[in-house]
Amino acid sequence: MSSQTYSISDLARELDITTRAIRFYEEQGLLSPERRGQERIYSPRDKVSLKLILRGKRIGFSLAECRELIELYDPTSGNQKQLHSMLAKITERREQLEQQLLDIEQMKLELDTAEERCVQALEQTIKSQQAV
C-alpha cells in the first residue's frame, strides 16, 4: 500500500465534502487517522474508507452498513468478502427500491381515485346549489 498520507483538507478538497463531515465519520469510528499533535494524518486506507462511505450513502446504505463493509476491507485477499457483502447489500437495496416504487404507484392510484371522488362531489354540490 502507498505510504502517501492526506490532511483533512486534502481529503475534503479531493472528495468534495466538508471537513466537518470527515470529522463526523471519524467520531462514528469509521475513520481512524493518526495524530500529530492536533493535526489528523489520513492514510490511503482512510481515503478508501471515506470513498466507500460516500458511495454507500449515495446508494442508500446506512452508516452501520458502511461500517460492515469497511471492516471487511482487506486488499491482501482481493477484498472478496467485502465485494460479496457489497453485492448482497446492493441486491437487498434494489429490492427495497422496487418495493418503494410499487408503493408509490399504488399511492398515486389512490390519490387519483380520491381526487376523482372530490371533483365529482364538488360538481354535484355546485349543481345542487344552482338548482336552488
CSV table of C-alpha atoms in Angstrom, one decimal:
chain,number,residue,atom,x,y,z
A,1,MET,CA,0.0,0.0,0.0
A,2,SER,CA,1.2,3.5,-0.7
A,3,SER,CA,2.9,5.5,2.1
A,4,GLN,CA,1.2,8.7,0.9
A,5,THR,CA,-0.8,10.5,3.6
A,6,TYR,CA,-3.5,13.1,3.4
A,7,SER,CA,-4.6,16.0,5.6
A,8,ILE,CA,-8.2,16.5,6.4
A,9,SER,CA,-8.3,19.5,3.9
A,10,ASP,CA,-6.7,17.3,1.2
A,11,LEU,CA,-9.4,14.7,1.5
A,12,ALA,CA,-12.2,17.3,1.8
A,13,ARG,CA,-11.0,19.0,-1.4
A,14,GLU,CA,-10.3,15.8,-3.3
A,15,LEU,CA,-13.7,14.2,-2.4
A,16,ASP,CA,-15.7,17.4,-2.4
A,17,ILE,CA,-17.0,17.1,1.1
A,18,THR,CA,-16.6,19.2,4.2
A,19,THR,CA,-14.0,18.7,6.9
A,20,ARG,CA,-16.9,18.6,9.3
A,21,ALA,CA,-18.3,15.5,7.5
A,22,ILE,CA,-14.9,13.9,7.7
A,23,ARG,CA,-14.7,14.6,11.5
A,24,PHE,CA,-18.2,13.2,11.9
A,25,TYR,CA,-17.2,9.9,10.2
A,26,GLU,CA,-14.2,9.8,12.5
A,27,GLU,CA,-16.4,10.3,15.6
A,28,GLN,CA,-18.6,7.5,14.4
A,29,GLY,CA,-15.5,5.2,14.3
A,30,LEU,CA,-15.5,4.9,10.5
A,31,LEU,CA,-12.1,6.6,10.1
A,32,SER,CA,-9.1,6.4,12.3
A,33,PRO,CA,-6.4,8.9,11.3
A,34,GLU,CA,-3.1,9.1,13.0
A,35,ARG,CA,-2.5,12.3,15.1
A,36,ARG,CA,0.5,14.6,15.1
A,37,GLY,CA,-0.4,17.0,17.9
A,38,GLN,CA,-3.8,18.4,16.7
A,39,GLU,CA,-3.2,17.5,13.1
A,40,ARG,CA,-5.0,14.5,11.6
A,41,ILE,CA,-3.0,12.4,9.2
A,42,TYR,CA,-5.1,10.1,7.0
A,43,SER,CA,-3.8,7.0,5.3
A,44,PRO,CA,-4.7,5.6,1.9
A,45,ARG,CA,-7.0,3.1,3.8
A,46,ASP,CA,-8.8,6.1,5.4
A,47,LYS,CA,-9.3,7.5,1.9
A,48,VAL,CA,-10.7,4.2,0.6
A,49,SER,CA,-13.0,4.0,3.6
A,50,LEU,CA,-14.2,7.6,3.0
A,51,LYS,CA,-14.9,6.8,-0.7
A,52,LEU,CA,-16.8,3.7,0.4
A,53,ILE,CA,-18.9,5.7,2.9
A,54,LEU,CA,-19.7,8.3,0.3
A,55,ARG,CA,-20.6,5.7,-2.3
A,56,GLY,CA,-22.7,3.8,0.2
A,57,LYS,CA,-24.6,7.0,1.2
A,58,ARG,CA,-25.4,7.7,-2.4
A,59,ILE,CA,-27.0,4.3,-2.9
A,60,GLY,CA,-28.9,4.5,0.4
A,61,PHE,CA,-26.7,2.4,2.8
A,62,SER,CA,-26.8,3.2,6.4
A,63,LEU,CA,-23.7,4.1,8.3
A,64,ALA,CA,-23.9,0.7,10.0
A,65,GLU,CA,-23.9,-1.0,6.6
A,66,CYS,CA,-20.9,1.2,5.6
A,67,ARG,CA,-19.1,0.2,8.8
A,68,GLU,CA,-19.7,-3.5,8.0
A,69,LEU,CA,-18.2,-3.1,4.5
A,70,ILE,CA,-15.2,-1.1,5.8
A,71,GLU,CA,-14.5,-3.7,8.4
A,72,LEU,CA,-14.3,-6.3,5.6
A,73,TYR,CA,-11.7,-4.2,3.7
A,74,ASP,CA,-8.7,-6.5,3.1
A,75,PRO,CA,-6.7,-5.7,0.0
A,76,THR,CA,-4.4,-8.7,0.7
A,77,SER,CA,-7.3,-11.1,-0.2
A,78,GLY,CA,-8.6,-9.1,-3.1
A,79,ASN,CA,-11.4,-7.8,-0.9
A,80,GLN,CA,-13.5,-10.9,-1.8
A,81,LYS,CA,-15.5,-10.9,1.4
A,82,GLN,CA,-16.2,-7.2,1.1
A,83,LEU,CA,-17.2,-7.5,-2.5
A,84,HIS,CA,-19.6,-10.4,-1.8
A,85,SER,CA,-21.1,-8.5,1.1
A,86,MET,CA,-21.4,-5.4,-1.1
A,87,LEU,CA,-23.2,-7.4,-3.8
A,88,ALA,CA,-25.6,-8.8,-1.3
A,89,LYS,CA,-26.4,-5.3,0.1
A,90,ILE,CA,-26.9,-3.9,-3.4
A,91,THR,CA,-29.3,-6.7,-4.2
A,92,GLU,CA,-31.2,-6.0,-0.9
A,93,ARG,CA,-31.2,-2.3,-1.6
A,94,ARG,CA,-32.5,-2.8,-5.2
A,95,GLU,CA,-35.4,-5.0,-3.8
A,96,GLN,CA,-36.2,-2.2,-1.3
A,97,LEU,CA,-36.3,0.3,-4.1
A,98,GLU,CA,-38.5,-1.9,-6.3
A,99,GLN,CA,-41.0,-2.2,-3.4
A,100,GLN,CA,-40.9,1.5,-2.8
A,101,LEU,CA,-41.7,2.1,-6.5
A,102,LEU,CA,-44.7,-0.3,-6.2
A,103,ASP,CA,-45.8,1.5,-3.1
A,104,ILE,CA,-45.5,4.9,-4.8
A,105,GLU,CA,-47.5,3.6,-7.8
A,106,GLN,CA,-50.2,2.3,-5.5
A,107,MET,CA,-50.3,5.6,-3.6
A,108,LYS,CA,-50.6,7.5,-6.9
A,109,LEU,CA,-53.6,5.4,-7.9
A,110,GLU,CA,-55.2,6.0,-4.5
A,111,LEU,CA,-54.6,9.8,-4.9
A,112,ASP,CA,-56.1,9.7,-8.4
A,113,THR,CA,-59.2,7.9,-7.0
A,114,ALA,CA,-59.5,10.4,-4.1
A,115,GLU,CA,-59.1,13.3,-6.5
A,116,GLU,CA,-61.8,12.0,-8.8
A,117,ARG,CA,-64.2,11.5,-6.0
A,118,CYS,CA,-63.6,15.0,-4.7
A,119,VAL,CA,-64.1,16.5,-8.2
A,120,GLN,CA,-67.4,14.6,-8.6
A,121,ALA,CA,-68.6,15.6,-5.1
A,122,LEU,CA,-67.7,19.2,-5.8
A,123,GLU,CA,-69.5,19.1,-9.2
A,124,GLN,CA,-72.6,17.6,-7.5
A,125,THR,CA,-72.5,20.3,-4.8
A,126,ILE,CA,-72.3,23.1,-7.4
A,127,LYS,CA,-75.2,21.6,-9.5
A,128,SER,CA,-77.4,21.3,-6.4
A,129,GLN,CA,-76.7,24.9,-5.4
A,130,GLN,CA,-77.5,26.1,-8.9
A,131,ALA,CA,-80.8,24.2,-8.9
A,132,VAL,CA,-81.9,26.1,-5.9
